Amino acid sequence: MPRPLSASSALADIEEDLVDALAARTTPHLIVTVVPEQPGDMVIDSERFTRYQQELLGTQLFLGQRVSNFGRVSVGPRRLIVSEGAGRYSARAELHRDGSATIALPLSGRIHVDDYEEAQLHTAEPGDVVYPLLCALPFLAAHARDRAAASGLAQASVTLVADMAAHPSQDRVVEFDRPGIVPFRVDRIDPATGRPRPLTPESYPHATAAAGVLLDNLADQGRGLLQATAALADELLQAYGYPETGLITRTGELNPAGFSERTRGAVAQWAEQRGLLEPQ
């Protein structure tokens, strides 16, 4: 029998499969992966697939928004493949039989162009990175726990890429006609001018972070989810000059007002419903 992969090896392989499927994409994405330490077993047959399909099509991926996000569910090799649609900017998740799961989420942000309307720089606010991470973790953990009956410890990772070609697994791929990778930065917005306020002039094509997590903490959407999100987000954004995000503390205290304009309302609504806002 083949020797089972370690959680860290499985993280890399599962993420690489997803990146390969989306290799043509040239815009910034956040890729989040969760692998249980002890594998589970999700049975896939016609009856169960119908149930999984109904569950996933009704899933509200983005916390606090109360809308179903996925429009397509199919079967792949030992996995379910879930996507918003066929567009270049749609989320895609791969949910494996052993409870491992990964999702790629396009990042909202700004495109800065030159006089010829050619993209010269992509930027995103910290909240536009942390919010999709906060949403992805419970979605992936719920798959591991509720479909594959995995429990206990898991390894979680997050990778930010400026372009799928910037992912480390794509180093060996050479495409001479592919556009160059547009630089990417994480910038706060100056409220006085409405323009990005770079914390550092550096741009990075990719950044990564990893942490050990408890599946129940993520799936239950409580304080443990906030703590895990903070640990991953702080490490990830250090590549862009942030010692910590200032949005979620390592003790699980949330600052909805610090999120971007497009995400703070959803964060606040979700946190209030879950009883996670500190009294003022």
C-alpha positions as semicolon CSV with decimal commas, in nm:
position;residue;x (nm);y (nm);z (nm)
1;M;0,000;0,000;0,000
2;P;0,127;0,356;-0,063
3;R;0,257;0,536;0,239
4;P;0,015;0,808;0,354
5;L;0,133;1,164;0,304
6;S;0,216;1,387;0,597
7;A;-0,018;1,679;0,653
8;S;0,242;1,924;0,521
9;S;0,299;1,717;0,204
10;A;-0,076;1,684;0,157
11;L;-0,119;2,062;0,192
12;A;0,128;2,122;-0,089
13;D;-0,016;1,857;-0,320
14;I;-0,379;1,960;-0,270
15;E;-0,298;2,327;-0,325
16;E;-0,095;2,247;-0,635
17;D;-0,388;2,056;-0,788
18;L;-0,608;2,362;-0,746
19;V;-0,347;2,598;-0,886
20;D;-0,300;2,372;-1,190
21;A;-0,675;2,388;-1,255
22;L;-0,666;2,770;-1,246
23;A;-0,324;2,819;-1,403
24;A;-0,449;3,056;-1,673
25;R;-0,565;3,320;-1,423
26;T;-0,351;3,633;-1,409
27;T;-0,507;3,826;-1,117
28;P;-0,445;3,813;-0,738
29;H;-0,598;3,518;-0,550
30;L;-0,604;3,390;-0,195
31;I;-0,568;3,012;-0,165
32;V;-0,669;2,854;0,168
33;T;-0,616;2,486;0,250
34;V;-0,707;2,270;0,550
35;V;-0,580;1,913;0,600
36;P;-0,691;1,703;0,902
37;E;-0,412;1,527;1,093
38;Q;-0,627;1,212;1,098
39;P;-0,799;1,157;0,762
40;G;-1,173;1,107;0,744
41;D;-1,374;0,934;0,473
42;M;-1,648;1,098;0,268
43;V;-1,839;0,840;0,068
44;I;-1,933;0,958;-0,282
45;D;-2,223;0,781;-0,451
46;S;-2,530;0,902;-0,639
47;E;-2,751;0,942;-0,332
48;R;-2,491;1,120;-0,125
49;F;-2,377;1,335;-0,414
50;T;-2,730;1,469;-0,451
51;R;-2,728;1,563;-0,082
52;Y;-2,381;1,720;-0,100
53;Q;-2,486;1,914;-0,408
54;Q;-2,793;2,056;-0,236
55;E;-2,589;2,150;0,071
56;L;-2,317;2,322;-0,127
57;L;-2,549;2,510;-0,360
58;G;-2,716;2,653;-0,049
59;T;-2,390;2,739;0,128
60;Q;-2,335;3,099;0,233
61;L;-1,958;3,117;0,190
62;F;-1,912;3,485;0,271
63;L;-1,995;3,551;0,634
64;G;-2,255;3,817;0,709
65;Q;-2,383;3,841;0,351
66;R;-2,674;3,592;0,362
67;V;-2,642;3,487;-0,001
68;S;-2,563;3,148;-0,153
69;N;-2,244;3,167;-0,356
70;F;-2,188;2,843;-0,544
71;G;-2,353;2,763;-0,875
72;R;-2,184;2,441;-0,981
73;V;-2,094;2,114;-0,803
74;S;-1,931;1,820;-0,981
75;V;-1,734;1,506;-0,901
76;G;-1,359;1,484;-0,959
77;P;-1,095;1,226;-0,865
78;R;-1,174;1,141;-0,500
79;R;-1,320;1,486;-0,451
80;L;-1,606;1,726;-0,506
81;I;-1,536;2,033;-0,720
82;V;-1,737;2,342;-0,633
83;S;-1,737;2,677;-0,810
84;E;-1,931;2,999;-0,838
85;G;-1,936;2,960;-1,216
86;A;-1,711;2,943;-1,518
87;G;-1,580;3,301;-1,505
88;R;-1,219;3,405;-1,451
89;Y;-1,309;3,573;-1,122
90;S;-1,514;3,294;-0,963
91;A;-1,420;3,105;-0,648
92;R;-1,331;2,736;-0,685
93;A;-1,303;2,476;-0,409
94;E;-1,190;2,114;-0,415
95;L;-1,326;1,903;-0,129
96;H;-1,144;1,572;-0,093
97;R;-1,277;1,239;0,036
98;D;-1,034;1,233;0,329
99;G;-1,161;1,570;0,457
100;S;-0,882;1,778;0,309
101;A;-1,007;2,084;0,122
102;T;-0,881;2,391;-0,056
103;I;-1,035;2,702;-0,208
104;A;-0,911;2,981;-0,435
105;L;-1,075;3,321;-0,390
106;P;-1,013;3,615;-0,625
107;L;-0,910;3,925;-0,431
108;S;-1,098;4,252;-0,457
109;G;-0,880;4,558;-0,492
110;R;-0,754;4,825;-0,728
111;I;-0,582;4,807;-1,063
112;H;-0,342;5,092;-1,132
113;V;-0,283;5,148;-1,504
114;D;-0,043;5,349;-1,717
115;D;-0,125;5,598;-1,993
116;Y;-0,195;5,307;-2,227
117;E;-0,445;5,143;-1,988
118;E;-0,200;4,862;-1,917
119;A;-0,203;4,729;-1,560
120;Q;0,109;4,835;-1,370
121;L;0,014;4,743;-1,011
122;H;-0,257;4,555;-0,821
123;T;-0,332;4,660;-0,463
124;A;-0,571;4,533;-0,197
125;E;-0,653;4,659;0,150
126;P;-0,571;4,438;0,450
127;G;-0,942;4,379;0,513
128;D;-0,988;4,252;0,159
129;V;-0,731;3,980;0,237
130;V;-0,837;3,894;0,594
131;Y;-1,211;3,875;0,522
132;P;-1,193;3,597;0,259
133;L;-0,954;3,407;0,486
134;L;-1,203;3,439;0,773
135;C;-1,477;3,303;0,544
136;A;-1,275;3,019;0,390
137;L;-1,156;2,855;0,712
138;P;-1,498;2,753;0,853
139;F;-1,616;2,641;0,508
140;L;-1,320;2,406;0,469
141;A;-1,330;2,282;0,828
142;A;-1,703;2,208;0,807
143;H;-1,634;1,986;0,507
144;A;-1,372;1,790;0,701
145;R;-1,591;1,749;1,008
146;D;-1,941;1,716;0,868
147;R;-1,889;1,526;0,541
148;A;-1,571;1,327;0,606
149;A;-1,621;1,281;0,984
150;A;-1,266;1,404;1,055
151;S;-1,198;1,562;1,394
152;G;-0,926;1,706;1,611
153;L;-0,613;1,876;1,484
154;A;-0,556;1,998;1,131
155;Q;-0,297;2,194;0,941
156;A;-0,411;2,513;0,771
157;S;-0,225;2,722;0,516
158;V;-0,291;3,036;0,318
159;T;-0,110;3,151;0,005
160;L;-0,149;3,489;-0,162
161;V;-0,047;3,504;-0,528
162;A;-0,034;3,805;-0,758
163;D;-0,095;3,570;-1,052
164;M;-0,127;3,192;-1,064
165;A;0,203;3,186;-1,253
166;A;0,363;3,330;-0,936
167;H;0,274;3,022;-0,731
168;P;0,591;2,825;-0,643
169;S;0,450;2,509;-0,803
170;Q;0,442;2,686;-1,141
171;D;0,815;2,762;-1,152
172;R;0,875;2,476;-1,391
173;V;0,605;2,594;-1,635
174;V;0,728;2,813;-1,920
175;E;0,474;3,004;-2,132
176;F;0,642;3,249;-2,366
177;D;0,318;3,421;-2,471
178;R;0,188;3,472;-2,116
179;P;0,171;3,836;-1,993
180;G;0,421;3,937;-1,728
181;I;0,315;3,913;-1,364
182;V;0,174;4,248;-1,248
183;P;0,325;4,354;-0,910
184;F;0,096;4,327;-0,606
185;R;0,092;4,520;-0,276
186;V;-0,131;4,531;0,031
187;D;-0,199;4,899;0,107
188;R;-0,421;5,082;0,349
189;I;-0,640;5,357;0,199
190;D;-0,582;5,713;0,320
191;P;-0,930;5,836;0,425
192;A;-0,836;6,196;0,344
193;T;-0,739;6,131;-0,017
194;G;-0,898;5,794;-0,096
195;R;-0,563;5,681;-0,236
196;P;-0,348;5,385;-0,128
197;R;-0,105;5,457;0,153
198;P;0,177;5,204;0,109
199;L;0,330;5,068;0,425
200;T;0,623;4,947;0,217
201;P;0,718;5,005;-0,146
202;E;0,794;4,634;-0,179
203;S;0,567;4,410;-0,383
204;Y;0,574;4,032;-0,358
205;P;0,445;3,785;-0,615
206;H;0,344;3,539;-0,343
207;A;0,335;3,503;0,035
208;T;0,244;3,211;0,259
209;A;0,150;3,128;0,618
210;A;0,064;2,807;0,803
211;A;-0,067;2,711;1,147
212;G;-0,204;2,418;1,343
213;V;-0,578;2,449;1,410
214;L;-0,868;2,260;1,566
215;L;-1,140;2,169;1,319
216;D;-1,423;2,231;1,567
217;N;-1,287;2,578;1,648
218;L;-1,304;2,675;1,282
219;A;-1,631;2,506;1,193
220;D;-1,814;2,643;1,500
221;Q;-1,730;3,003;1,400
222;G;-1,642;3,117;1,750
223;R;-1,348;3,284;1,917
224;G;-1,118;3,003;1,805
225;L;-1,187;3,090;1,441
226;L;-1,083;3,449;1,506
227;Q;-0,764;3,336;1,679
228;A;-0,670;3,104;1,393
229;T;-0,746;3,371;1,134
230;A;-0,529;3,623;1,321
231;A;-0,236;3,382;1,341
232;L;-0,246;3,312;0,967
233;A;-0,324;3,668;0,857
234;D;-0,053;3,829;1,071
235;E;0,213;3,595;0,931
236;L;0,088;3,636;0,574
237;L;0,083;4,017;0,575
238;Q;0,428;4,048;0,730
239;A;0,552;3,997;0,373
240;Y;0,388;4,332;0,291
241;G;0,527;4,524;0,588
242;Y;0,257;4,467;0,853
243;P;0,376;4,338;1,193
244;E;0,008;4,247;1,251
245;T;-0,311;4,325;1,064
246;G;-0,478;4,527;1,343
247;L;-0,809;4,368;1,241
248;I;-0,814;4,059;1,465
249;T;-0,588;4,007;1,766
250;R;-0,422;3,678;1,856
251;T;-0,665;3,653;2,151
252;G;-0,960;3,670;1,912
253;E;-1,073;4,030;1,955
254;L;-1,227;4,173;1,639
255;N;-1,210;4,528;1,501
256;P;-1,478;4,545;1,228
257;A;-1,422;4,919;1,171
258;G;-1,067;4,845;1,054
259;F;-1,183;4,633;0,762
260;S;-1,229;4,779;0,417
261;E;-1,544;4,966;0,324
262;R;-1,669;4,672;0,118
263;T;-1,625;4,416;0,400
264;R;-1,671;4,588;0,737
265;G;-2,052;4,576;0,734
266;A;-2,061;4,201;0,668
267;V;-1,795;4,136;0,934
268;A;-1,983;4,341;1,195
269;Q;-2,315;4,173;1,117
270;W;-2,168;3,824;1,137
271;A;-1,976;3,897;1,458
272;E;-2,282;4,046;1,627
273;Q;-2,489;3,740;1,539
274;R;-2,219;3,512;1,684
275;G;-2,174;3,718;2,000
276;L;-1,812;3,797;1,913
277;L;-1,812;4,175;1,949
278;E;-1,654;4,317;2,261
279;P;-1,884;4,549;2,463
280;Q;-1,809;4,915;2,400
